[in-house]
Coordinates of C-alpha atoms and ligand atoms in Angstrom, one line a residue:
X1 CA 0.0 0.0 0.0
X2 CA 1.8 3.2 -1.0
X3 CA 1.7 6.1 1.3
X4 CA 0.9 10.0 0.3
X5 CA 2.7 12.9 2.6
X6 CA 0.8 16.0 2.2
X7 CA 3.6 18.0 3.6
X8 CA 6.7 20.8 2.7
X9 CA 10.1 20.5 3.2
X10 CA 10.9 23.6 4.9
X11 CA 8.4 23.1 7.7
X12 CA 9.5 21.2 11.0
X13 CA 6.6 19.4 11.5
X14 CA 6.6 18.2 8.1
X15 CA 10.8 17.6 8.8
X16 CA 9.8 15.2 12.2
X17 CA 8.0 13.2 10.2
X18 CA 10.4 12.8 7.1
X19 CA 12.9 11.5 9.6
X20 CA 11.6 7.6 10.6
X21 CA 10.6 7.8 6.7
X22 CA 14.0 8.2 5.9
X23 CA 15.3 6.2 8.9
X24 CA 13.4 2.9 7.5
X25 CA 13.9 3.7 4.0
X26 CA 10.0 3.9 3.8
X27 CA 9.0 4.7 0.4
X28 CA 6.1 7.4 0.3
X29 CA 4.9 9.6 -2.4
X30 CA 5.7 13.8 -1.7
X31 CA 2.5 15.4 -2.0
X32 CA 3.9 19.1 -2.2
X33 CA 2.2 21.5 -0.5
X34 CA 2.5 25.0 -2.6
X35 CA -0.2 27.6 -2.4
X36 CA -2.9 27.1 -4.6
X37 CA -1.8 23.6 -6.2
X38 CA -3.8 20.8 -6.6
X39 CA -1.7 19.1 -3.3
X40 CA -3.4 21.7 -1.4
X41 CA -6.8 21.5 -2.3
X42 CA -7.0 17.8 -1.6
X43 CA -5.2 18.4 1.7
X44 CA -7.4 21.6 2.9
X45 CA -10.7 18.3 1.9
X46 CA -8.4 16.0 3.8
X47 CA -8.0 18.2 7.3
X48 CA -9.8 21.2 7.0
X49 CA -7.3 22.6 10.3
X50 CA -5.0 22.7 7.3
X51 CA -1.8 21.7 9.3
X52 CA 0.9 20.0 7.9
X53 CA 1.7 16.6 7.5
X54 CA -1.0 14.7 6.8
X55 CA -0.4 11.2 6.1
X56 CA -2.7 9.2 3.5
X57 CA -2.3 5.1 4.3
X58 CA -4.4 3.3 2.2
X59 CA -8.1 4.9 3.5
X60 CA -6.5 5.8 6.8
X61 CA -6.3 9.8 6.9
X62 CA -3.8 10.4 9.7
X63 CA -2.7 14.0 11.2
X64 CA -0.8 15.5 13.9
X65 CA 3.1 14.5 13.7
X66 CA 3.2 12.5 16.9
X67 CA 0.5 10.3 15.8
X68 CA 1.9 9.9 12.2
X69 CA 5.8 8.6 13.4
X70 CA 3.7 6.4 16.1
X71 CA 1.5 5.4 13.3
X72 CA 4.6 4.7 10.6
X73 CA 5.9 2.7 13.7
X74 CA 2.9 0.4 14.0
X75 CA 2.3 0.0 10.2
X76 CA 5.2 0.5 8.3
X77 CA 7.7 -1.2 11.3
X78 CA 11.4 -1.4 10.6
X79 CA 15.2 -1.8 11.9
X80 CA 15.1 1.7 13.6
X81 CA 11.8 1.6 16.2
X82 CA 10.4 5.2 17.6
X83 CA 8.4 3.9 20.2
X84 CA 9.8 1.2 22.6
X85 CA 7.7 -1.8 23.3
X86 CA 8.2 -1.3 27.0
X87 CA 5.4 1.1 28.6
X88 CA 7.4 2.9 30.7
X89 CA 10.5 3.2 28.3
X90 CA 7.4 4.3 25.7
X91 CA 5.7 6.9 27.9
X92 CA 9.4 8.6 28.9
X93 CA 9.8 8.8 25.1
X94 CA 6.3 10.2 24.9
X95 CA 7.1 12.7 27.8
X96 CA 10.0 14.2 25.6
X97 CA 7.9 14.1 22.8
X98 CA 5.6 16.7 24.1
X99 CA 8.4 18.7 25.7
X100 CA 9.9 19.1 22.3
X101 CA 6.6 20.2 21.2
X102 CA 5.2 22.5 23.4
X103 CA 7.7 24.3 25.0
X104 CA 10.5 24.3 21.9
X105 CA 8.5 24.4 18.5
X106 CA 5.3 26.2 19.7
X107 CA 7.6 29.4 21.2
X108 CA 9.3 29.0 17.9
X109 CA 6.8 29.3 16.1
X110 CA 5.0 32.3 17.6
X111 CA 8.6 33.9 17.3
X112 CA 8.6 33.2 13.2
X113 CA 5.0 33.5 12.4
X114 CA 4.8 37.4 14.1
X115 CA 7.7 38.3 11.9
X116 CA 5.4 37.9 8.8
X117 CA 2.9 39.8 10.9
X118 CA 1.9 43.4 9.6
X119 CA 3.3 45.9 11.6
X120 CA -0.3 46.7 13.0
X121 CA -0.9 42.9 14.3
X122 CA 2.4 42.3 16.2
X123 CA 2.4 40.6 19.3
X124 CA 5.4 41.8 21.2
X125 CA 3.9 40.5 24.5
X126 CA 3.6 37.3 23.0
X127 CA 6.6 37.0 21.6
X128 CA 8.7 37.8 25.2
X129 CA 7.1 35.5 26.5
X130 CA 7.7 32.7 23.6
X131 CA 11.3 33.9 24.6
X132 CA 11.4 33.4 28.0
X133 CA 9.8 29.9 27.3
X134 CA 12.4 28.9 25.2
X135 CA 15.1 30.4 27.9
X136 CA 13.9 27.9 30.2
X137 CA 13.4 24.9 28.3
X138 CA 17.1 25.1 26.6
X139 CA 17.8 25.3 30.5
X140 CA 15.7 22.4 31.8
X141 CA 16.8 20.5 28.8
X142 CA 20.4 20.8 28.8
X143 CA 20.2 19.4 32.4
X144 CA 18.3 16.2 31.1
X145 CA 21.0 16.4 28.3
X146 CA 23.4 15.9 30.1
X147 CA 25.9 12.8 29.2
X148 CA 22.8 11.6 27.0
X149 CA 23.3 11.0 23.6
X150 CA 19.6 10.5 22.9
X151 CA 16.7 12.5 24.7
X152 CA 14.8 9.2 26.0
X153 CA 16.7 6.3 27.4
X154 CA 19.8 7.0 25.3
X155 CA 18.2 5.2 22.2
X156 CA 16.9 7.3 19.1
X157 CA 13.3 8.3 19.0
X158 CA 10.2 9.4 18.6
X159 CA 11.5 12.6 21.2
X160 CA 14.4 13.1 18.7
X161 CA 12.2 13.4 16.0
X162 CA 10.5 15.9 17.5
X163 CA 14.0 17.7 19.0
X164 CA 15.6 17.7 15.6
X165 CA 13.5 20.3 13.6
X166 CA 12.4 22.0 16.9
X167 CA 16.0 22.9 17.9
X168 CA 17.4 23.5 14.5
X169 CA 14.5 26.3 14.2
X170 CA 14.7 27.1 17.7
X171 CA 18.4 28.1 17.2
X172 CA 17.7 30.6 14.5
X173 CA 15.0 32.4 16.1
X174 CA 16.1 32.8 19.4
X175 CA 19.8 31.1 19.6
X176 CA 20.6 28.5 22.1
X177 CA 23.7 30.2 23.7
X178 CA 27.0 28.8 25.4
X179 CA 25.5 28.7 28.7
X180 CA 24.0 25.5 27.3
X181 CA 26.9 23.3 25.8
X182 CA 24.5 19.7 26.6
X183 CA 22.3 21.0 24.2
X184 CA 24.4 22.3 21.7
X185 CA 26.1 19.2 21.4
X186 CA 22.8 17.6 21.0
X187 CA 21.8 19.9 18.2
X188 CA 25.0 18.8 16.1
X189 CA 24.3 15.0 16.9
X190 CA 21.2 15.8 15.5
X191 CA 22.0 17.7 12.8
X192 CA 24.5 14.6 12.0
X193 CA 22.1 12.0 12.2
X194 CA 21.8 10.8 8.4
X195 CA 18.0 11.1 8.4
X196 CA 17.7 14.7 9.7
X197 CA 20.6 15.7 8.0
X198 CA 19.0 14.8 4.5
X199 CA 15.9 16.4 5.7
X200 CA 18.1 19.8 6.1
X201 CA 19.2 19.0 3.1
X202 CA 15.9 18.7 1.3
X203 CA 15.2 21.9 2.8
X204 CA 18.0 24.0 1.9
X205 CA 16.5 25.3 -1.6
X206 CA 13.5 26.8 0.8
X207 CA 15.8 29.1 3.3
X208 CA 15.6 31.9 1.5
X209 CA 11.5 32.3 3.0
X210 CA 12.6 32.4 6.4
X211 CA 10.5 35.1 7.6
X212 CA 13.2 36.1 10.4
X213 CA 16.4 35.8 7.7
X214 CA 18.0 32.6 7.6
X215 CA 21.3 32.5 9.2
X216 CA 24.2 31.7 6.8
X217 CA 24.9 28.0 8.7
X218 CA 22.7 24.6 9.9
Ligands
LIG301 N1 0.0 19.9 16.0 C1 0.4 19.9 14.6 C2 1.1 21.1 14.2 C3 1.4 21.2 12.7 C4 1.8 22.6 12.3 O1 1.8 23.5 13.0 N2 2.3 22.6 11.0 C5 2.6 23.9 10.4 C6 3.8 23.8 9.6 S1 5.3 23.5 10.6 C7 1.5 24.3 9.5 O2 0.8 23.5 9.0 N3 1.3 25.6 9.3 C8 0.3 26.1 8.4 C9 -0.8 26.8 9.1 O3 -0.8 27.0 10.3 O4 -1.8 27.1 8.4 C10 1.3 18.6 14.4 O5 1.9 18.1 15.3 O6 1.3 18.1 13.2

């Protein structure tokens, strides 16, 4: 059964799920997301919230990235898994998953999305406080970091799938400084992780949109 990816390269939700795609060579069909194409219109019928991904699996309609690596690692099982078998092990890796999520690419995002904001609509409150957020998650987490090579249990996940795209975008809008080595270091294990690095690299042609002005590095 071949699968369709609603999704874009540049965005990191689109990127968390391209990584266990790529990590079990999964083969899937791009369904490119520009404005206006036909991709879109079928997506916008598919999930009228209009997020990206979406996954298509035979007449399984599946959204919200979480759910589509969990689902890819029911389904579509292979040598790399991203949710351990064990409960516990499986709800620490859930745990980080929604760290990575709300408190790293949701204070992101609010930072990016108000630079394409007209002047009139700005939220500076908003984005202080997406800030400070992120100030105190790149603190909590490069405690956890700490002599871990992976954020769950040492072994890569689901959570690093999530960490990858969050902290690379994370980084450019609001830059993770030296003050947190554990988590630099994690970013560049990240970043040199085959999967996530091809990702990036899919990505790459797109940087030039980066509402906030991409940074001239990964
Ligand atoms: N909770 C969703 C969030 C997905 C999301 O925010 N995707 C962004 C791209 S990174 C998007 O679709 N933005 C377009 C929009 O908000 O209209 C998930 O985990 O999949």
């Amino acid at each position: 059964m071949s699968l369709e990816l609603y999704a874009h390269p540049f965005s990191s939700y689109c990127q968390k799920v391209l990584i266990p795609l790529y990590e079990n060579d999964i083969p899937f069909e791009l369904r490119l997301l520009e404005p206006g194409n036909a991709a879109s219109a079928e997506h916008a019928a598919r999930w009228p919230l209009r997020r990206m991904p979406v996954l298509v699996d035979g007449d399984r309609t599946v959204v919200e990235a979480s759910i589509i690596v969990e689902h890819l690692d029911l389904r579509h099982r292979g040598r790399v898994r991203l949710v351990p078998d064990d409960p516990e092990a499986a709800l620490d890796v859930r745990m980080m998953d929604r760290v990575f999520d709300n408190y790293v690419m949701t204070p992101m995002q609010k930072i990016v999305l108000d630079a394409i904001r007209p002047p009139e609509h700005k939220d500076a409150q908003g984005v202080a406080d997406a800030r400070t957020t992120l100030d105190t998650a790149y603190r909590w987490l490069d405690g956890v970091l700490g002599g871990h090579e992976w954020a769950a249990r040492d072994v890569f996940s689901l959570a690093d799938c999530a960490a990858a795209p969050a902290l690379f975008y994370a980084d450019w809008a609001h830059p993770i400084g030296d003050a947190f080595p554990n988590l630099r270091a994690y970013r560049r294990r990240l970043l040199a992780r085959p999967s996530f690095a091809r990702a990036v690299d899919d990505a790459r042609p797109y940087r030039p949109y980066f509402p906030l002005g991409a940074p001239d590095r990964d």
